[in-house]
CSV table of C-alpha atoms and ligand atoms in Angstrom, one decimal:
chain,number,residue,atom,x,y,z
P,1,MET,CA,23.8,-19.7,204.7
P,2,ILE,CA,23.9,-20.5,200.9
P,3,SER,CA,20.8,-19.5,199.0
P,4,TYR,CA,19.6,-21.7,196.2
P,5,LEU,CA,17.8,-20.8,192.9
P,6,LEU,CA,15.9,-23.8,191.6
P,7,ARG,CA,15.6,-23.2,187.8
P,8,ASP,CA,12.8,-24.7,185.7
P,9,VAL,CA,10.9,-26.7,188.3
P,10,ARG,CA,7.2,-27.5,188.1
P,11,PRO,CA,5.4,-27.0,191.5
P,12,TYR,CA,2.9,-29.9,192.0
P,13,GLY,CA,3.8,-31.0,188.4
P,14,GLU,CA,2.2,-27.9,187.0
P,15,GLY,CA,3.8,-24.9,185.0
P,16,ALA,CA,7.5,-24.4,185.1
P,17,VAL,CA,8.9,-21.6,187.3
P,18,ASP,CA,12.1,-20.7,189.2
P,19,VAL,CA,12.1,-20.9,193.0
P,20,ARG,CA,14.5,-19.0,195.3
P,21,LEU,CA,15.3,-20.4,198.7
P,22,ALA,CA,17.0,-18.3,201.4
P,23,GLU,CA,17.3,-18.3,205.2
P,24,GLY,CA,15.5,-21.7,205.2
P,25,ARG,CA,12.4,-20.4,203.4
P,26,ILE,CA,10.9,-20.1,199.9
P,27,VAL,CA,11.4,-16.4,199.2
P,28,GLU,CA,10.5,-16.0,195.6
P,29,ILE,CA,8.6,-17.9,192.9
P,30,GLY,CA,8.5,-16.6,189.3
P,31,ARG,CA,9.9,-16.8,185.8
P,32,ALA,CA,13.5,-16.0,184.8
P,33,LEU,CA,14.6,-14.9,188.3
P,34,THR,CA,18.0,-13.3,188.6
P,35,GLU,CA,20.8,-15.3,190.0
P,36,GLY,CA,22.2,-12.8,192.5
P,37,ASP,CA,24.5,-14.7,194.9
P,38,ALA,CA,22.4,-17.8,194.8
P,39,ARG,CA,23.7,-21.3,193.9
P,40,VAL,CA,21.7,-22.4,190.8
P,41,TYR,CA,20.3,-25.9,190.6
P,42,ASP,CA,18.8,-26.7,187.2
P,43,GLY,CA,15.6,-28.7,187.7
P,44,GLU,CA,15.2,-29.4,184.0
P,45,GLY,CA,11.4,-29.5,184.4
P,46,ALA,CA,11.4,-31.8,187.4
P,47,VAL,CA,8.3,-31.9,189.6
P,48,LEU,CA,8.6,-29.8,192.8
P,49,LEU,CA,6.8,-31.2,195.8
P,50,PRO,CA,6.7,-30.2,199.5
P,51,GLY,CA,9.1,-32.5,201.5
P,52,LEU,CA,7.4,-35.8,202.1
P,53,VAL,CA,6.3,-36.7,205.7
P,54,ASP,CA,6.2,-40.4,206.8
P,55,LEU,CA,3.9,-41.3,209.7
P,56,HIS,CA,5.3,-44.8,210.1
P,57,THR,CA,9.1,-45.4,210.1
P,58,HIS,CA,11.0,-48.0,212.1
P,59,LEU,CA,14.4,-46.5,212.8
P,60,ARG,CA,15.5,-49.3,215.2
P,61,GLU,CA,17.6,-47.0,217.4
P,62,PRO,CA,18.0,-47.5,220.3
P,63,GLY,CA,18.6,-51.2,220.4
P,64,ARG,CA,19.1,-52.6,216.9
P,65,GLU,CA,21.6,-50.3,215.4
P,66,ASP,CA,22.9,-53.2,213.3
P,67,ALA,CA,19.6,-53.0,211.3
P,68,GLU,CA,19.2,-49.2,211.2
P,69,THR,CA,20.2,-46.0,213.0
P,70,VAL,CA,18.6,-42.6,213.1
P,71,GLU,CA,21.4,-41.5,210.8
P,72,SER,CA,21.1,-44.3,208.2
P,73,GLY,CA,17.3,-44.4,208.3
P,74,THR,CA,16.9,-40.6,207.8
P,75,LEU,CA,19.4,-40.7,205.0
P,76,ALA,CA,17.3,-43.3,203.3
P,77,ALA,CA,14.3,-41.0,204.0
P,78,ALA,CA,16.0,-38.0,202.5
P,79,LEU,CA,16.9,-40.0,199.4
P,80,GLY,CA,13.2,-40.9,199.1
P,81,GLY,CA,12.2,-37.2,199.3
P,82,PHE,CA,11.2,-37.1,202.9
P,83,THR,CA,11.9,-34.2,205.2
P,84,ALA,CA,10.2,-35.7,208.3
P,85,VAL,CA,9.6,-39.1,209.6
P,86,HIS,CA,7.7,-40.4,212.7
P,87,ALA,CA,9.9,-42.9,214.4
P,88,MET,CA,8.0,-45.9,215.7
P,89,ALA,CA,8.2,-46.9,219.4
P,90,ASN,CA,9.0,-50.6,219.2
P,91,THR,CA,12.7,-50.0,219.9
P,92,ASP,CA,14.8,-51.5,222.7
P,93,PRO,CA,14.2,-50.0,225.2
P,94,VAL,CA,10.7,-49.2,224.0
P,95,ALA,CA,9.9,-45.5,223.6
P,96,ASP,CA,7.4,-45.5,226.4
P,97,THR,CA,8.9,-42.7,228.6
P,98,ALA,CA,9.8,-39.1,228.2
P,99,GLY,CA,13.4,-40.1,228.5
P,100,VAL,CA,13.5,-42.5,225.6
P,101,VAL,CA,11.4,-40.3,223.2
P,102,GLU,CA,13.7,-37.3,224.1
P,103,GLN,CA,16.7,-39.5,223.3
P,104,VAL,CA,15.4,-40.4,219.9
P,105,TRP,CA,14.4,-36.7,219.3
P,106,ARG,CA,17.9,-35.6,220.2
P,107,LEU,CA,19.5,-38.1,217.9
P,108,GLY,CA,17.3,-36.7,215.2
P,109,ARG,CA,18.5,-33.2,215.9
P,110,GLU,CA,22.1,-34.2,216.0
P,111,SER,CA,22.5,-36.7,213.2
P,112,ALA,CA,19.4,-36.7,211.0
P,113,HIS,CA,19.0,-35.9,207.4
P,114,CYS,CA,15.4,-35.1,208.1
P,115,ASP,CA,13.2,-34.2,211.1
P,116,VAL,CA,12.4,-37.0,213.4
P,117,ALA,CA,9.2,-37.0,215.4
P,118,PRO,CA,9.2,-39.8,217.9
P,119,VAL,CA,6.1,-41.9,218.4
P,120,GLY,CA,5.3,-42.8,222.0
P,121,ALA,CA,4.2,-46.3,223.0
P,122,VAL,CA,0.6,-46.6,224.2
P,123,THR,CA,1.3,-49.2,226.8
P,124,VAL,CA,4.4,-49.9,229.0
P,125,GLY,CA,6.9,-52.0,227.1
P,126,LEU,CA,4.2,-52.6,224.4
P,127,GLY,CA,2.9,-55.1,226.9
P,128,GLY,CA,-0.8,-54.2,226.3
P,129,GLU,CA,-1.5,-54.1,230.0
P,130,HIS,CA,-0.7,-50.6,231.5
P,131,LEU,CA,-0.9,-47.2,229.9
P,132,ALA,CA,2.5,-45.6,229.3
P,133,GLU,CA,3.1,-42.0,230.5
P,134,LEU,CA,1.5,-40.4,227.5
P,135,GLY,CA,1.2,-36.9,229.1
P,136,ALA,CA,4.9,-36.8,230.0
P,137,MET,CA,5.9,-37.8,226.5
P,138,ALA,CA,3.6,-35.1,225.1
P,139,ASP,CA,5.0,-32.5,227.4
P,140,SER,CA,8.7,-33.5,226.7
P,141,ALA,CA,11.0,-31.8,224.3
P,142,ALA,CA,10.0,-34.4,221.7
P,143,ARG,CA,6.4,-33.0,221.7
P,144,VAL,CA,4.9,-36.5,221.0
P,145,ARG,CA,1.4,-36.4,219.4
P,146,VAL,CA,1.3,-39.8,217.9
P,147,PHE,CA,1.1,-42.9,220.1
P,148,SER,CA,1.3,-46.4,218.9
P,149,ASP,CA,2.1,-49.9,220.1
P,150,ASP,CA,2.8,-50.7,216.4
P,151,GLY,CA,4.1,-54.2,215.8
P,152,ARG,CA,1.4,-55.1,218.4
P,153,CYS,CA,-2.3,-54.3,218.6
P,154,VAL,CA,-3.8,-52.5,221.6
P,155,SER,CA,-6.3,-55.4,221.8
P,156,ASP,CA,-7.8,-54.6,225.2
P,157,ALA,CA,-10.9,-52.5,224.5
P,158,GLY,CA,-10.9,-50.9,227.9
P,159,LEU,CA,-7.3,-49.9,227.6
P,160,MET,CA,-7.9,-48.6,224.1
P,161,ARG,CA,-10.8,-46.5,225.3
P,162,ARG,CA,-8.7,-45.0,228.1
P,163,ALA,CA,-5.8,-44.2,225.7
P,164,LEU,CA,-8.2,-42.5,223.3
P,165,GLU,CA,-9.6,-40.4,226.2
P,166,TYR,CA,-6.2,-39.6,227.6
P,167,VAL,CA,-4.7,-38.1,224.4
P,168,LYS,CA,-7.5,-35.7,223.9
P,169,ALA,CA,-5.9,-33.5,226.6
P,170,PHE,CA,-3.0,-32.7,224.3
P,171,ASP,CA,-4.5,-33.2,220.8
P,172,GLY,CA,-2.8,-36.6,220.4
P,173,VAL,CA,-3.9,-39.5,218.3
P,174,ILE,CA,-3.7,-43.3,218.8
P,175,ALA,CA,-2.3,-45.0,215.8
P,176,GLN,CA,-3.6,-48.6,215.9
P,177,HIS,CA,-1.9,-51.7,214.5
P,178,ALA,CA,-5.2,-53.4,213.9
P,179,GLN,CA,-4.7,-57.1,214.5
P,180,GLU,CA,-6.9,-59.2,216.8
P,181,PRO,CA,-4.3,-61.5,218.4
P,182,ARG,CA,-6.7,-64.3,219.1
P,183,LEU,CA,-7.5,-64.5,215.3
P,184,THR,CA,-3.8,-64.5,214.2
P,185,VAL,CA,-2.1,-67.0,216.5
P,186,GLY,CA,0.9,-68.4,214.6
P,187,SER,CA,-0.2,-66.6,211.4
P,188,GLN,CA,2.3,-66.5,208.5
P,189,MET,CA,0.5,-64.9,205.6
P,190,ASN,CA,-2.9,-63.8,204.3
P,191,GLU,CA,-5.6,-66.4,204.9
P,192,GLY,CA,-6.9,-67.5,201.6
P,193,VAL,CA,-6.4,-69.7,198.6
P,194,ASN,CA,-2.6,-69.3,198.7
P,195,SER,CA,-2.2,-70.1,202.4
P,196,SER,CA,-4.3,-73.3,201.9
P,197,LEU,CA,-2.1,-74.3,198.9
P,198,LEU,CA,1.1,-73.6,200.8
P,199,GLY,CA,-0.1,-75.0,204.1
P,200,LEU,CA,0.9,-71.8,206.0
P,201,THR,CA,-1.2,-70.6,208.9
P,202,GLY,CA,-3.4,-67.7,207.7
P,203,TRP,CA,-4.0,-64.1,209.0
P,204,PRO,CA,-7.6,-63.5,208.1
P,205,ALA,CA,-8.9,-60.1,206.9
P,206,VAL,CA,-11.4,-60.2,209.8
P,207,ALA,CA,-8.6,-59.9,212.3
P,208,GLU,CA,-7.9,-56.4,211.0
P,209,GLU,CA,-11.5,-55.4,210.3
P,210,ALA,CA,-12.9,-56.4,213.7
P,211,VAL,CA,-10.4,-54.2,215.4
P,212,ILE,CA,-10.9,-51.3,213.0
P,213,ALA,CA,-14.7,-51.5,213.5
P,214,ARG,CA,-14.3,-51.6,217.3
P,215,ASP,CA,-11.9,-48.7,217.4
P,216,CYS,CA,-14.0,-46.5,215.2
P,217,LEU,CA,-16.9,-47.0,217.6
P,218,LEU,CA,-14.6,-46.4,220.6
P,219,ALA,CA,-13.2,-43.2,219.1
P,220,ALA,CA,-16.7,-41.9,218.3
P,221,HIS,CA,-17.9,-42.9,221.8
P,222,VAL,CA,-15.2,-40.8,223.6
P,223,ASP,CA,-15.0,-38.2,220.8
P,224,SER,CA,-11.3,-38.7,220.2
P,225,ARG,CA,-8.9,-39.2,217.3
P,226,LEU,CA,-8.0,-42.6,215.8
P,227,HIS,CA,-5.5,-43.3,213.1
P,228,VAL,CA,-5.4,-46.8,211.5
P,229,CYS,CA,-2.0,-48.0,210.5
P,230,HIS,CA,-1.3,-49.9,207.3
P,231,VAL,CA,-4.8,-50.8,206.1
P,232,SER,CA,-4.6,-53.9,204.0
P,233,THR,CA,-8.1,-55.3,203.1
P,234,ALA,CA,-11.0,-54.2,201.0
P,235,GLY,CA,-13.3,-54.7,204.1
P,236,SER,CA,-11.2,-52.2,206.0
P,237,VAL,CA,-11.7,-49.6,203.3
P,238,GLU,CA,-15.5,-50.2,203.6
P,239,LEU,CA,-15.4,-49.7,207.4
P,240,LEU,CA,-13.4,-46.5,207.0
P,241,ARG,CA,-15.9,-45.2,204.4
P,242,TRP,CA,-18.6,-45.9,207.0
P,243,ALA,CA,-16.8,-44.2,209.8
P,244,LYS,CA,-16.1,-41.1,207.7
P,245,ALA,CA,-19.7,-40.9,206.6
P,246,LYS,CA,-20.6,-40.7,210.2
P,247,GLY,CA,-18.3,-37.7,210.6
P,248,TRP,CA,-16.0,-39.5,213.1
P,249,ASP,CA,-12.4,-38.3,213.5
P,250,VAL,CA,-10.8,-41.4,212.0
P,251,THR,CA,-7.8,-41.4,209.6
P,252,ALA,CA,-5.9,-44.2,207.9
P,253,GLU,CA,-2.8,-45.0,206.0
P,254,VAL,CA,-1.8,-47.5,203.3
P,255,THR,CA,1.7,-48.7,202.6
P,256,PRO,CA,3.3,-48.7,199.1
P,257,HIS,CA,3.8,-52.5,199.3
P,258,HIS,CA,0.1,-53.1,199.9
P,259,LEU,CA,-0.7,-50.9,196.9
P,260,LEU,CA,1.5,-53.0,194.6
P,261,LEU,CA,2.1,-56.5,195.8
P,262,THR,CA,-0.1,-59.5,196.4
P,263,ASP,CA,0.0,-62.8,198.4
P,264,ASP,CA,0.9,-64.6,195.2
P,265,LEU,CA,4.5,-63.7,196.1
P,266,ALA,CA,4.4,-65.9,199.1
P,267,THR,CA,4.5,-68.9,196.7
P,268,THR,CA,8.2,-68.0,196.2
P,269,TYR,CA,8.7,-68.7,199.9
P,270,ASP,CA,11.1,-65.7,199.8
P,271,PRO,CA,10.7,-64.1,203.3
P,272,VAL,CA,11.4,-60.7,201.8
P,273,PHE,CA,7.7,-60.8,201.0
P,274,LYS,CA,6.7,-61.6,204.7
P,275,VAL,CA,5.2,-58.5,206.3
P,276,ASN,CA,2.6,-57.7,208.9
P,277,PRO,CA,-0.2,-57.2,208.0
P,278,PRO,CA,0.5,-59.6,205.2
P,279,LEU,CA,0.3,-59.0,201.5
P,280,ARG,CA,-3.4,-59.6,200.4
P,281,THR,CA,-5.2,-60.4,197.2
P,282,SER,CA,-5.5,-58.3,194.0
P,283,ALA,CA,-9.1,-57.5,194.9
P,284,ASP,CA,-7.7,-55.9,198.1
P,285,VAL,CA,-5.0,-54.0,196.2
P,286,ASP,CA,-7.7,-52.6,193.9
P,287,ALA,CA,-9.8,-51.5,196.8
P,288,LEU,CA,-6.8,-49.9,198.5
P,289,ARG,CA,-6.0,-47.9,195.4
P,290,ALA,CA,-9.6,-46.8,195.0
P,291,GLY,CA,-9.7,-45.8,198.7
P,292,LEU,CA,-6.5,-43.8,198.4
P,293,ALA,CA,-7.8,-42.1,195.3
P,294,ASP,CA,-11.1,-41.1,196.8
P,295,GLY,CA,-9.7,-40.0,200.1
P,296,THR,CA,-11.2,-42.8,202.2
P,297,ILE,CA,-7.6,-43.7,203.0
P,298,ASP,CA,-6.0,-40.4,204.0
P,299,CYS,CA,-2.3,-41.0,203.3
P,300,VAL,CA,0.5,-43.2,202.3
P,301,ALA,CA,3.0,-44.3,205.1
P,302,THR,CA,6.0,-46.5,204.4
P,303,ASP,CA,6.1,-48.9,207.4
P,304,HIS,CA,9.8,-48.9,206.6
P,305,ALA,CA,10.9,-52.0,208.7
P,306,PRO,CA,14.6,-52.7,208.2
P,307,HIS,CA,15.8,-56.1,209.4
P,308,ALA,CA,19.3,-57.5,209.8
P,309,LEU,CA,20.3,-60.3,207.4
P,310,GLU,CA,20.1,-63.1,210.1
P,311,ASP,CA,16.6,-62.1,211.0
P,312,LYS,CA,15.3,-62.0,207.5
P,313,GLU,CA,17.2,-64.6,205.5
P,314,ALA,CA,15.8,-67.6,207.3
P,315,GLU,CA,13.0,-70.0,206.3
P,316,TRP,CA,9.6,-68.3,205.9
P,317,GLY,CA,8.3,-69.3,209.3
P,318,ALA,CA,11.4,-68.0,211.2
P,319,ALA,CA,11.9,-64.8,209.3
P,320,LEU,CA,10.8,-61.5,210.9
P,321,PRO,CA,8.0,-59.6,209.1
P,322,GLY,CA,8.8,-56.2,207.6
P,323,MET,CA,10.1,-54.5,204.5
P,324,THR,CA,12.2,-51.4,203.8
P,325,GLY,CA,10.4,-48.7,201.9
P,326,LEU,CA,11.6,-45.1,202.3
P,327,GLU,CA,13.6,-44.9,199.1
P,328,THR,CA,11.0,-46.6,197.0
P,329,ALA,CA,7.8,-45.1,198.4
P,330,LEU,CA,7.3,-42.2,195.9
P,331,GLY,CA,8.3,-44.4,192.9
P,332,VAL,CA,5.7,-47.1,193.9
P,333,VAL,CA,3.0,-44.4,194.4
P,334,ALA,CA,4.0,-43.0,191.0
P,335,LEU,CA,3.7,-46.4,189.4
P,336,THR,CA,0.4,-47.5,191.1
P,337,MET,CA,-1.4,-44.1,191.3
P,338,VAL,CA,0.1,-41.4,189.1
P,339,ALA,CA,0.9,-43.4,186.0
P,340,PRO,CA,-2.7,-44.8,185.7
P,341,GLY,CA,-4.1,-41.3,186.3
P,342,ARG,CA,-5.6,-42.0,189.7
P,343,LEU,CA,-3.8,-39.2,191.5
P,344,THR,CA,-2.3,-36.0,190.3
P,345,TRP,CA,1.1,-34.8,191.7
P,346,ARG,CA,-0.8,-32.3,193.8
P,347,GLN,CA,-2.9,-35.1,195.3
P,348,VAL,CA,0.2,-37.1,195.9
P,349,SER,CA,1.6,-34.2,197.9
P,350,GLU,CA,-1.5,-34.2,200.0
P,351,ARG,CA,-1.3,-37.9,200.7
P,352,MET,CA,2.4,-38.0,201.3
P,353,SER,CA,3.1,-34.6,202.9
P,354,SER,CA,0.3,-32.2,204.1
P,355,VAL,CA,-2.1,-34.8,205.4
P,356,PRO,CA,0.4,-37.0,207.3
P,357,ALA,CA,1.9,-33.8,208.7
P,358,ARG,CA,-1.5,-32.7,209.9
P,359,ILE,CA,-2.3,-36.1,211.5
P,360,GLY,CA,1.0,-35.9,213.3
P,361,ARG,CA,0.4,-32.2,214.3
P,362,LEU,CA,3.7,-31.1,212.6
P,363,GLU,CA,2.2,-28.5,210.3
P,364,ASN,CA,2.0,-25.8,213.0
P,365,GLY,CA,4.8,-27.1,215.2
P,366,PRO,CA,8.1,-25.4,216.0
P,367,GLN,CA,9.6,-26.9,212.8
P,368,PRO,CA,6.6,-26.9,210.5
P,369,GLN,CA,6.3,-29.7,207.9
P,370,GLY,CA,3.8,-30.5,205.2
P,371,ARG,CA,3.3,-26.8,204.3
P,372,PRO,CA,2.3,-25.7,200.8
P,373,LEU,CA,4.7,-24.5,198.2
P,374,ALA,CA,4.4,-20.8,198.7
P,375,VAL,CA,6.5,-17.7,199.4
P,376,GLY,CA,7.3,-17.4,203.2
P,377,GLU,CA,6.9,-21.2,203.9
P,378,PRO,CA,9.8,-23.3,205.1
P,379,ALA,CA,11.9,-24.6,202.2
P,380,ASN,CA,11.2,-28.3,202.9
P,381,LEU,CA,11.1,-29.6,199.3
P,382,CYS,CA,11.7,-32.6,197.0
P,383,LEU,CA,12.4,-32.5,193.3
P,384,VAL,CA,11.2,-35.5,191.3
P,385,ASP,CA,12.2,-36.4,187.8
P,386,ASP,CA,9.1,-38.0,186.4
P,387,THR,CA,10.8,-38.8,183.1
P,388,LEU,CA,13.4,-41.0,184.6
P,389,SER,CA,12.7,-44.7,185.5
P,390,TRP,CA,15.1,-46.6,187.6
P,391,ALA,CA,15.7,-50.2,188.7
P,392,VAL,CA,15.7,-50.8,192.5
P,393,ASP,CA,19.0,-52.1,193.7
P,394,PRO,CA,19.1,-53.2,197.3
P,395,ALA,CA,22.9,-52.9,197.5
P,396,ALA,CA,22.6,-49.2,196.6
P,397,SER,CA,20.3,-48.4,199.6
P,398,ALA,CA,21.4,-46.0,202.3
P,399,SER,CA,19.5,-48.2,204.8
P,400,ARG,CA,21.6,-50.6,206.9
P,401,SER,CA,19.2,-53.3,205.8
P,402,ARG,CA,18.6,-54.9,202.4
P,403,ASN,CA,15.0,-56.2,202.8
P,404,THR,CA,13.3,-54.4,199.9
P,405,PRO,CA,10.6,-56.4,198.2
P,406,PHE,CA,11.0,-54.3,195.1
P,407,ALA,CA,14.5,-55.4,194.1
P,408,GLY,CA,15.0,-55.4,190.3
P,409,ARG,CA,11.7,-53.6,189.7
P,410,ARG,CA,11.6,-50.5,187.5
P,411,LEU,CA,9.9,-47.6,189.1
P,412,PRO,CA,9.0,-44.3,187.4
P,413,ALA,CA,9.9,-41.0,189.0
P,414,ARG,CA,13.1,-40.6,190.8
P,415,VAL,CA,13.9,-38.1,193.6
P,416,VAL,CA,16.8,-36.0,192.4
P,417,ALA,CA,17.0,-33.4,195.2
P,418,THR,CA,15.7,-32.9,198.7
P,419,PHE,CA,15.9,-29.7,200.8
P,420,LEU,CA,15.4,-29.4,204.5
P,421,ARG,CA,14.8,-25.8,205.5
P,422,GLY,CA,16.7,-24.6,202.5
P,423,ARG,CA,19.7,-26.9,203.0
P,424,PRO,CA,20.1,-29.7,200.5
P,425,THR,CA,20.1,-33.2,202.0
P,426,VAL,CA,20.1,-34.8,198.5
P,427,LEU,CA,21.5,-33.4,195.3
P,428,ASP,CA,21.6,-35.1,191.9
P,429,GLY,CA,20.1,-38.2,193.6
P,430,LYS,CA,23.0,-38.5,196.0
P,431,PRO,CA,23.5,-37.5,199.7
P,432,ALA,CA,24.4,-33.8,199.6
P,433,SER,CA,27.3,-34.2,202.0
P,434,SER,CA,29.2,-36.6,199.9
F,1,DOR,O1,5.9,-56.1,209.2
F,1,DOR,C1,6.0,-55.4,210.2
F,1,DOR,N1,7.2,-55.0,210.7
F,1,DOR,N2,4.9,-55.0,210.8
F,1,DOR,C2,4.9,-54.4,212.0
F,1,DOR,O2,3.8,-54.1,212.4
F,1,DOR,C3,6.1,-54.2,212.7
F,1,DOR,C4,7.3,-54.1,211.7
F,1,DOR,C5,8.6,-54.2,212.4
F,1,DOR,O3,8.8,-53.5,213.4
F,1,DOR,O4,9.4,-54.9,211.9
F,2,ZN,ZN1,2.3,-52.3,212.3
């Protein structure tokens, strides 16, 4: 196996050093290291971060390989600096059995450009009526620890309680897509001034907040672990602050798109801006940024949701909700959080690597992820040029889908290299294999 010497890189954006990778690990960190037989990669002062970990990726395989595959989605992930992604369960067939999660896990092992941790469905077929075989998925080769009906809410309180109780046996977590279905019938966008002006059915903040409040109480009642997906409102941040103050084991994620975009974009009627939960107001965006900065929101997760052209390029009402996000996540976080001084690179690495890895129980797994930059740790790394801004070009994406809401925007900070256990998956900003 080739060893690499990364010259002139800045771990966590701090002082410049050289870093040697060998046998899949970081073996030496210091100044002016000798080359030996290593291949030298000149970092030119780039920021070195632990490989990013996504808790929320839709890879669409099995079932919608026209929109994304494990291969294409993980290449997009690697280009975005990720070394592990959690693959959401709303595939076809749904990942609700040990057989399906093992299939996704095996595809990851065979074809992926990063590690793939399958998420198991909470209920059979995402139907919301019967618990899936959570224990069998946990015991399978895929070692599932995160369970979610994402795309749909586990709205039945009794079922949610039983799911929270069930996963305690294997240290699992229920990742809830918080959306009270009775409050969002026919909803098309955020309920507010813009939905009134446009005459589109609104998705009110309370539909998210009511479920978060209920689930925090349920998790506390049975002393289990809850994770809240894609938090989108200021009120949700308040509820999480309350739950954390109580000492409850509740974590939450925010997406890059909810950190940057608002429901003003719905006035374009361009369905690339249709997403679930919907884009909210600038007051919500401010609260989400503040919550991510102060740790009330634990981590960033992409909710990368690729869609085929025919599903997305329809009129607003008919288009499916969802946006791609793996390749742009770090750039959007750099723009919204690092550039304004709200997060240091070290804090970004917590919120995009170590914390999501811990929530998904990957940090001590057989292939550890989210580990610190230190000698002896697995060489899962990304190198970020924070002096290079770039314009997002949907046509240049490695994803099979093109539905990025950031097309044409300039983002600061570009991923120039990614290493998975010492092997480059991305070099000079391009797939390492090509
Ligand atoms: O916008 C979304 N798209 N939100 C979800 O919860 C599901 C996702 C998808 O699977 O397309
Ligand atoms: Zn969701």
